[in-house]
Short mmCIF file of C-alpha atoms in Angstrom, two decimals:
data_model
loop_
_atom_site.label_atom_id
_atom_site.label_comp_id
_atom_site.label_asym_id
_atom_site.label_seq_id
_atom_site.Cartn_x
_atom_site.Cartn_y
_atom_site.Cartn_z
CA UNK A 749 66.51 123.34 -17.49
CA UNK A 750 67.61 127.28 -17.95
CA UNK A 751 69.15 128.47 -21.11
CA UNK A 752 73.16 127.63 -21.08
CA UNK A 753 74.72 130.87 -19.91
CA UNK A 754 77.07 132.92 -22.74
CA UNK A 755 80.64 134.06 -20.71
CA UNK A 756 82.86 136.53 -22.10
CA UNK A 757 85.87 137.99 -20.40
CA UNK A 758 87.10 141.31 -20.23
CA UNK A 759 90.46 141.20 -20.37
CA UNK A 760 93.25 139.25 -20.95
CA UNK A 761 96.70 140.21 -19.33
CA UNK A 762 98.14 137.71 -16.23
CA UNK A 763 94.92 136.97 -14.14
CA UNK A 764 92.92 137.27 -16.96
CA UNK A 765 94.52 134.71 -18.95
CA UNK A 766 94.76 132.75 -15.38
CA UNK A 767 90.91 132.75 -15.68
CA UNK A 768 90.81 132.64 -18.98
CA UNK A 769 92.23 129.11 -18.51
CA UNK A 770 89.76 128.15 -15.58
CA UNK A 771 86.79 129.01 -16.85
CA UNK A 772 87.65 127.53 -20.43
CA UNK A 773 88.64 124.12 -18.76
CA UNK A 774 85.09 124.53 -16.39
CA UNK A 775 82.61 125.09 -19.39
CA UNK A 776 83.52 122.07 -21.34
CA UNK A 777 82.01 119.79 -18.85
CA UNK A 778 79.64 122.02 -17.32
CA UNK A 779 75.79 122.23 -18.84
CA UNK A 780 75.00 126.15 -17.21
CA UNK A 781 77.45 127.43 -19.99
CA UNK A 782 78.00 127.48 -23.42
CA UNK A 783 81.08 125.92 -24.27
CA UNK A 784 82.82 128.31 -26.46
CA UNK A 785 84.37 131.31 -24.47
CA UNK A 786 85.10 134.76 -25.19
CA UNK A 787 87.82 137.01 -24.35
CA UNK A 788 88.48 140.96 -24.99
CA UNK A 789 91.86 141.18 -25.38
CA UNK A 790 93.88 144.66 -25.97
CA UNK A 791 95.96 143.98 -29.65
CA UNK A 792 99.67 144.12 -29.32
CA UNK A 793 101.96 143.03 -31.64
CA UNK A 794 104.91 140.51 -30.51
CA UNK A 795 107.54 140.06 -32.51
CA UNK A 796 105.29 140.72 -35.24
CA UNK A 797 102.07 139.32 -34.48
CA UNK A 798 99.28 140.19 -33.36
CA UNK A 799 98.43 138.75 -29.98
CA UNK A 800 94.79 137.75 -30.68
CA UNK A 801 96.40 135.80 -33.24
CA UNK A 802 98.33 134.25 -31.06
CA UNK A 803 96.16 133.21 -28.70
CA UNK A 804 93.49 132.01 -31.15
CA UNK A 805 96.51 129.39 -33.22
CA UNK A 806 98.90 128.60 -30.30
CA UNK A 807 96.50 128.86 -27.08
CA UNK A 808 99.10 130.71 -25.29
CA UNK A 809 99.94 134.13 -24.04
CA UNK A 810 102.98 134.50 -24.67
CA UNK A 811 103.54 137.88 -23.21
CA UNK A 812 101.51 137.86 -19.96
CA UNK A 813 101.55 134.19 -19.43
CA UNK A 814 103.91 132.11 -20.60
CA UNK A 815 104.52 128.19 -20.35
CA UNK A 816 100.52 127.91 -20.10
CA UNK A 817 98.14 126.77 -22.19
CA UNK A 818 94.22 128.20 -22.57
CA UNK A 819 92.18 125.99 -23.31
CA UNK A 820 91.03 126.25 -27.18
CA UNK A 821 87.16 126.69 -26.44
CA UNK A 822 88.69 130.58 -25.89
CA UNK A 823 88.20 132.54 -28.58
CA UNK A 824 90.86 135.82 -28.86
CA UNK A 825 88.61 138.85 -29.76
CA UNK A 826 89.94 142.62 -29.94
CA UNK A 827 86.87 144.51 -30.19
CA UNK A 828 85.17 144.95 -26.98
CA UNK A 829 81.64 145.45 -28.57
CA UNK A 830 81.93 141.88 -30.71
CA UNK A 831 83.31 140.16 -27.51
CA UNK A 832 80.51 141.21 -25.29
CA UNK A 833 77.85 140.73 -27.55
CA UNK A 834 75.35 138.59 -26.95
CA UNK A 835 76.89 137.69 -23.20
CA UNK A 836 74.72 136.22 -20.59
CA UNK A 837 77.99 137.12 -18.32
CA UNK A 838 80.73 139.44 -18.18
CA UNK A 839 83.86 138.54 -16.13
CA UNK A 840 85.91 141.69 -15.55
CA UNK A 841 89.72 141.55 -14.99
CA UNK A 842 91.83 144.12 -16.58
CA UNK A 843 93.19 147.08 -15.01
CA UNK A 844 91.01 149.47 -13.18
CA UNK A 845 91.93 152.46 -14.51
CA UNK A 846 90.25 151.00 -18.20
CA UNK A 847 86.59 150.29 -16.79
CA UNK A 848 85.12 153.25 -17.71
CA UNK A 849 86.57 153.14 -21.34
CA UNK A 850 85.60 149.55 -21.76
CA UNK A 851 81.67 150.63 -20.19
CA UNK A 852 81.35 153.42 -22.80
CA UNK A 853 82.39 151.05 -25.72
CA UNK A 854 79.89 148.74 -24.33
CA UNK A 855 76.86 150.96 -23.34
CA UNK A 856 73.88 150.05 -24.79
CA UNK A 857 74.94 147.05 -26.65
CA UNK A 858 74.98 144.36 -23.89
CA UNK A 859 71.83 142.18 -22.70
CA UNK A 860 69.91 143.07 -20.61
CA UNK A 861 69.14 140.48 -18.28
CA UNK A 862 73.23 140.13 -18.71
CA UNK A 863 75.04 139.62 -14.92
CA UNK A 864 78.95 140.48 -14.19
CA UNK A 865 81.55 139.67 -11.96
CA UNK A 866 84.58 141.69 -10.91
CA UNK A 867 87.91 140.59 -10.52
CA UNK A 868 89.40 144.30 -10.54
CA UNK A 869 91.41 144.87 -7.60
CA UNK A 870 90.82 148.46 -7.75
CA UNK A 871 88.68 151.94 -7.02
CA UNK A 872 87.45 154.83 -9.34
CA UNK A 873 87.52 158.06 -8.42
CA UNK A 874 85.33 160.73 -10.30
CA UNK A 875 83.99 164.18 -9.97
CA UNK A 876 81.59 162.28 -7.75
CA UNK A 877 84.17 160.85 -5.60
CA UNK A 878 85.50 157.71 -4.77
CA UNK A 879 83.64 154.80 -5.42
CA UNK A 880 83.59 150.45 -5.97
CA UNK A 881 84.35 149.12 -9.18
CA UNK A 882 81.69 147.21 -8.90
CA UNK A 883 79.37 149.92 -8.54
CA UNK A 884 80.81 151.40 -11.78
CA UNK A 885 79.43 148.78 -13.86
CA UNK A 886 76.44 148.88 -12.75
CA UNK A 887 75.42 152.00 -12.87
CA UNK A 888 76.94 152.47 -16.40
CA UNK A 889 75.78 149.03 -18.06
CA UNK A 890 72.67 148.73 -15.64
CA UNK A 891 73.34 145.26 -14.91
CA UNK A 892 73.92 143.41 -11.47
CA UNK A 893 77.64 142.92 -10.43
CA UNK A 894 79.14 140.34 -7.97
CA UNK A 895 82.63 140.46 -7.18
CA UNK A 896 85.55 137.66 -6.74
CA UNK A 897 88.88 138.64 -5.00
CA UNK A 898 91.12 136.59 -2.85
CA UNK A 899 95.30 135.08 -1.64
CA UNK A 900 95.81 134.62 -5.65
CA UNK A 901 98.90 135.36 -7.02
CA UNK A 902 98.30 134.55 -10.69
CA UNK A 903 101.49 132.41 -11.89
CA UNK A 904 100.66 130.10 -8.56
CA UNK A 905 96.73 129.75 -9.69
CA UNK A 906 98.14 129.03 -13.14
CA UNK A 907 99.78 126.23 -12.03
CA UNK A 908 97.43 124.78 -10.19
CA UNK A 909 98.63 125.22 -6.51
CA UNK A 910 95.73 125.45 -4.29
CA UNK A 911 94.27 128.34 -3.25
CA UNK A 912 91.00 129.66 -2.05
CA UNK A 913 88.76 133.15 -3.36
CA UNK A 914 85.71 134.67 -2.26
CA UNK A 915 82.85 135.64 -4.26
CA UNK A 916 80.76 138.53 -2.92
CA UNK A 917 77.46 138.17 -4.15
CA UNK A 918 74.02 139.34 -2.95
CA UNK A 919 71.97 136.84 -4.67
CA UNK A 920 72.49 133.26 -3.58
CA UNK A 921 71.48 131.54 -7.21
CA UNK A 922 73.45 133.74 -8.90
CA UNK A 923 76.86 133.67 -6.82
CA UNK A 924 76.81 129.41 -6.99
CA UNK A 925 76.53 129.93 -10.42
CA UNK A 926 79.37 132.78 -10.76
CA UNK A 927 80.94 129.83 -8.08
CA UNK A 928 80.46 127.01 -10.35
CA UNK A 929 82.03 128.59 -13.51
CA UNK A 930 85.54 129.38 -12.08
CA UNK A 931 85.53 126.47 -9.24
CA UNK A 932 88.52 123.58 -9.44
CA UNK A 933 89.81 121.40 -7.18
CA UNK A 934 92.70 123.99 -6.46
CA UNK A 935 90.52 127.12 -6.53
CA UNK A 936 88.51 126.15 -3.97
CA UNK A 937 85.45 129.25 -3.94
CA UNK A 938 82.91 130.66 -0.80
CA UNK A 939 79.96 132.63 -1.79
CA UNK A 940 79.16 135.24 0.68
CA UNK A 941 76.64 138.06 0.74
CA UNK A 942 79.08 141.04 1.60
CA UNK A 943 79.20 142.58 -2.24
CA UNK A 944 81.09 145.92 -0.81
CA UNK A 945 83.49 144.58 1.62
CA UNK A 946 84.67 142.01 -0.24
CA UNK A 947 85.78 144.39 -2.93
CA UNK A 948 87.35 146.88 -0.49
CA UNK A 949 89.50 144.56 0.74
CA UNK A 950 90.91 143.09 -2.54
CA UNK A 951 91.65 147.14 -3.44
CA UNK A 952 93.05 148.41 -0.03
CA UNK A 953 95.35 145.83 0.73
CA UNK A 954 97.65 146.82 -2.18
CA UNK A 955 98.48 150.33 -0.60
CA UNK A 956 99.33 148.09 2.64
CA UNK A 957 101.30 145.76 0.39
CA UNK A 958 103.63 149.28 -1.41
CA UNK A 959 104.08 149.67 2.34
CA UNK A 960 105.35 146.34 2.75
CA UNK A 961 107.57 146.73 0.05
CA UNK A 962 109.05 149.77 1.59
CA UNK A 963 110.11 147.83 4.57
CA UNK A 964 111.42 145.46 2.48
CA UNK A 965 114.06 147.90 0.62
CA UNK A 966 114.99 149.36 3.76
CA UNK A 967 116.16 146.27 5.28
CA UNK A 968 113.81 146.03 8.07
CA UNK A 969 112.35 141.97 8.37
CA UNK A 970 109.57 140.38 9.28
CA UNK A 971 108.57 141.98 12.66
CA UNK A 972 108.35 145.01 10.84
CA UNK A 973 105.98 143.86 8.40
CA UNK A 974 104.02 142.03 10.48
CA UNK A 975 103.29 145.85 11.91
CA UNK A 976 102.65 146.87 8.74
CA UNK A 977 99.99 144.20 7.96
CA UNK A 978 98.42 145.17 11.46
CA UNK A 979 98.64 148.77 11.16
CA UNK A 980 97.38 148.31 7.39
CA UNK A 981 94.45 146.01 8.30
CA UNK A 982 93.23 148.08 11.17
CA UNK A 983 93.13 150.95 8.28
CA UNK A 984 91.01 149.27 5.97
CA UNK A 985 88.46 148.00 8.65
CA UNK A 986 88.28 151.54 9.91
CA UNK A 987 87.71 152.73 5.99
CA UNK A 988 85.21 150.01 5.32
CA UNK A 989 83.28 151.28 8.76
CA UNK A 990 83.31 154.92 8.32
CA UNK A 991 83.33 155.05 4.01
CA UNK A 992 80.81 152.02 3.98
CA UNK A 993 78.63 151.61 7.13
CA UNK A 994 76.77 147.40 6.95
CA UNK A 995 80.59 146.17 6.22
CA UNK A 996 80.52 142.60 8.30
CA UNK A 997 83.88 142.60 10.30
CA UNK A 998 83.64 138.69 9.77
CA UNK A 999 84.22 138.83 5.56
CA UNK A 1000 88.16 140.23 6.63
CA UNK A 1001 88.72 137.06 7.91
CA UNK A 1002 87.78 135.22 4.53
CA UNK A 1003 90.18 134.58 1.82
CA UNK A 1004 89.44 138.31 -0.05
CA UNK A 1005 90.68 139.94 3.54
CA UNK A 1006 93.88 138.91 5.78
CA UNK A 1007 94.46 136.16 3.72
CA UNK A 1008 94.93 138.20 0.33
CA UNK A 1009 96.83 141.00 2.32
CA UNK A 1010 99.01 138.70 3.89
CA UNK A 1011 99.69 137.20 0.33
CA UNK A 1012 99.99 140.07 -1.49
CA UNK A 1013 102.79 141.86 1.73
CA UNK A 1014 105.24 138.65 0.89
CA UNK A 1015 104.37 138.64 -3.04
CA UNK A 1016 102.68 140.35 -5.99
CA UNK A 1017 104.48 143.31 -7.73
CA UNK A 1018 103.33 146.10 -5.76
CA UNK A 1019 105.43 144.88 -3.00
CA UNK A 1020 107.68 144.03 -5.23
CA UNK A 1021 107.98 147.34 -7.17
CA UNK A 1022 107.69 149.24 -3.90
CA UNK A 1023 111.00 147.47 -2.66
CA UNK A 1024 112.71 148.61 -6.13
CA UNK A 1025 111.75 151.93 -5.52
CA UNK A 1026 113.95 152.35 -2.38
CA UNK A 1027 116.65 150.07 -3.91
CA UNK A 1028 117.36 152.02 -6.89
CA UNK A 1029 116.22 155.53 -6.70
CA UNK A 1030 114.22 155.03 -9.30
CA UNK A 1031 110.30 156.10 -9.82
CA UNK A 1032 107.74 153.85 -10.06
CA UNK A 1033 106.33 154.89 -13.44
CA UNK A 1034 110.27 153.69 -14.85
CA UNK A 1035 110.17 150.29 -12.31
CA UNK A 1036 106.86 149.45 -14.36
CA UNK A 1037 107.77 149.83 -17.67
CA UNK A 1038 111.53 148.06 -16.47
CA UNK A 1039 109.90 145.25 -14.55
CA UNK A 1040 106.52 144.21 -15.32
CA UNK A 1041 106.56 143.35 -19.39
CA UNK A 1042 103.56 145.65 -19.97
CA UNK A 1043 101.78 145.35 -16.36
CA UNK A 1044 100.53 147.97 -14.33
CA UNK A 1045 100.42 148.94 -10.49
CA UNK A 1046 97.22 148.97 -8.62
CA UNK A 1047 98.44 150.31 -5.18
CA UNK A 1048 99.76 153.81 -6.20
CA UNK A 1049 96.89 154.80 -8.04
CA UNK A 1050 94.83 153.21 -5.32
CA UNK A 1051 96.15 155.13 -2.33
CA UNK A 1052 96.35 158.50 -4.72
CA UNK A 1053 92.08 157.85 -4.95
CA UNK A 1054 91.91 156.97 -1.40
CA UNK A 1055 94.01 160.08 -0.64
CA UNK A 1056 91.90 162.49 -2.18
CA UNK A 1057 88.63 161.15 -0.66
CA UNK A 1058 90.73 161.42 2.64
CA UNK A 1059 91.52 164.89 1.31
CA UNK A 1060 87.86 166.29 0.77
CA UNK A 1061 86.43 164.78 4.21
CA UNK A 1062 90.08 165.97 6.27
CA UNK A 1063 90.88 162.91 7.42
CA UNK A 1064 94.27 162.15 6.09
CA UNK A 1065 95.58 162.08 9.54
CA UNK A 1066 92.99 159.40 10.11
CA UNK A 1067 94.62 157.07 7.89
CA UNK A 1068 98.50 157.54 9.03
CA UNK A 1069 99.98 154.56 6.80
CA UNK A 1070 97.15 154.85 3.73
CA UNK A 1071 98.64 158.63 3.44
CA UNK A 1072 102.02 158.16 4.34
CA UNK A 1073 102.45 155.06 0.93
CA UNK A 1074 100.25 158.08 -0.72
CA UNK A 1075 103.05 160.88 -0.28
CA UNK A 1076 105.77 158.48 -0.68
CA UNK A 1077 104.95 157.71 -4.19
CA UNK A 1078 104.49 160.94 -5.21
CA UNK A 1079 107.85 161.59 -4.20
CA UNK A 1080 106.68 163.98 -1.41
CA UNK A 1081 108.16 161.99 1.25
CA UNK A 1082 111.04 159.73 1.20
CA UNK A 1083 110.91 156.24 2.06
CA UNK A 1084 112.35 156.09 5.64
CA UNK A 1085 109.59 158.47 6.10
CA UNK A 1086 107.39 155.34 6.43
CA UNK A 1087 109.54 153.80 9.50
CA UNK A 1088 108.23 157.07 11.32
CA UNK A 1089 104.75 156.36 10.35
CA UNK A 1090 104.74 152.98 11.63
CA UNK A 1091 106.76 154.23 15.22
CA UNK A 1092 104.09 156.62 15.46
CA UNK A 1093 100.54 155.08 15.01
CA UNK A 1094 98.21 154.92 17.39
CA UNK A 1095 97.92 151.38 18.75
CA UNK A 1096 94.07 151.88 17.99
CA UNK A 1097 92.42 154.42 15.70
CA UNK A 1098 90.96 157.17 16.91
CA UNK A 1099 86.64 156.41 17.93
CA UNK A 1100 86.51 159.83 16.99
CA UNK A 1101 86.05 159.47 13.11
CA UNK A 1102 82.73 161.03 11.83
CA UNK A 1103 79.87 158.99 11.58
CA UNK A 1104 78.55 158.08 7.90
CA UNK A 1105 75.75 160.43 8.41
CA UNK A 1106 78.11 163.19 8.85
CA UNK A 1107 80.10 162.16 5.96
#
């Protein structure tokens, strides 16, 4: 019988307390793991104490998830370094734009022979270009990294509805493992081998869903978004063929492809924040800090990375709707401007686009 694995997770705002919960619940019962959880989580103080101490005396947080319980096996922990160490696995959910940060606090203190999973619905973009979050990791902790995205909209998950997630994983022993520590009976899990595309789709679809919330303020219904999740999904196959040739057309039919974009084009707050934004007037930096108690955005700063690799190979017109969300939130088009886009797509993208050798 192997060693039981060590979990920590990184991160610890909505989703991450979400699986925070899961995976606390899953290890008590569940020999592969030790039973006592760890959990970065980013100090605050509310109303005048700190959150770790929160979560660590009432099992609750308050801020990002309220009315919920974690399970008392987690253990609250603001420095990255002390919550990683010793890890057998890392579960990553926190907002994109901090994995690099978090990587260089944790370089060249974490196991070697530790494994991660991704729940970052997100990209990075470097001098180097655009790339998976995923990929990230592993290149800067030199340790394998699976990925889990899916339909979940985190207060739903939290209590308990079912739902379904896929886990992108190369290695078959290692994804039923990753499967068997955040599995329920309402978070039902598929393991596929399809690392990259699995992980594109939980990133694009949230510059489909700011598009979706565009529609929405404008007073168009649900014909019009049902173009916009067409329009959007032919986009990000066409991305994931040209940006990341070996994609498997069959993984956007799994719950981390039409499913989630469906999901997140009724839900989430980028659609929500995106209907605001054509409501009010208002920018989306202001709708954040007004709306989402301390969240942040991942389509905006998604489509802006997507943009500029769009930029750099000229192929902005490529991508009609990916640019038009793009220039939209930057405030260089307004948002009627997206009608237009949608009247004027082609009803198939161009077979023109450059092959990945000429990329």
């Amino acid at each position: 019988m192997s060693t039981p694995k060590r979990i920590c997770i990184i991160g610890s705002g909505n989703w991450g307390s979400v699986i925070a919960k899961i995976v606390g619940n899953n290890v008590k019962d569940n020999g592969n793991f030790v039973t006592e959880v760890k959990m970065y989580v980013y100090e605050e103080m509310i109303n005048g104490r700190k959150l770790t101490e929160i979560l660590n005396t009432d099992h609750e947080n308050v801020k990002y998830l309220p009315g919920h319980k974690i399970p008392e096996n987690v253990i609250a922990i603001a420095d990255p370094k002390e919550a990683a160490k010793d890890a057998d696995i890392l579960v990553w959910v926190l907002p994109h734009q901090f994995v690099r940060g978090i990587c260089k606090a944790l370089a060249g203190s974490v196991k070697k022979d530790c494994i991660a999973i991704s729940l970052i619905k997100g990209l990075d973009i470097s001098e180097k270009g655009l790339d998976l979050i995923s990929n990230v990791i592993r290149e800067q902790l030199g340790i394998e990294c699976s990925v889990l995205m899916g339909a979940n909209i985190a207060p739903e998950v939290a209590n308990e509805n079912y739902c379904e997630a896929t886990i992108g994983c190369k290695n078959r022993e290692m994804g039923l493992l990753l499967k068997s520590m955040v599995q329920t009976p309402y978070f039902r899990i598929v393991v596929i081998d399809d690392e990259h595309t699995v992980e594109l789709c939980g990133a694009l679809k949230n510059i489909v869903a700011v598009g979706a919330g565009f529609v929405d303020g404008l007073g168009y219904g649900d014909n019009t978004k049902a173009a916009v999740i067409r329009l959007g999904l032919m986009e990000m196959v066409k991305f994931a063929e040209t940006f990341y040739p070996g994609s498997k057309m069959d993984t956007f039919l799994e719950s981390c492809g039409v499913a989630d974009l469906v999901t997140t084009c009724y839900s989430g707050r980028n659609r929500r924040i995106a209907e605001q934004v054509v409501k009010t007037g208002k920018d989306i930096k202001t709708l954040e800090k007004e709306l989402l108690n301390g969240q942040s955005l991942q389509g905006p700063p998604t489509a802006a990375e997507v943009n500029t690799m769009l930029c750099q190979k000229n192929m902005e017109e490529k991508y009609p709707l990916f640019t038009a969300v793009h220039k939209i939130c930057k405030g260089e088009l307004k948002p009627i401007a997206f009608i237009d886009c949608l009247k004027n797509h082609p009803e198939h993208l161009d077979d023109d686009m450059p092959s990945p050798a000429q990329l």
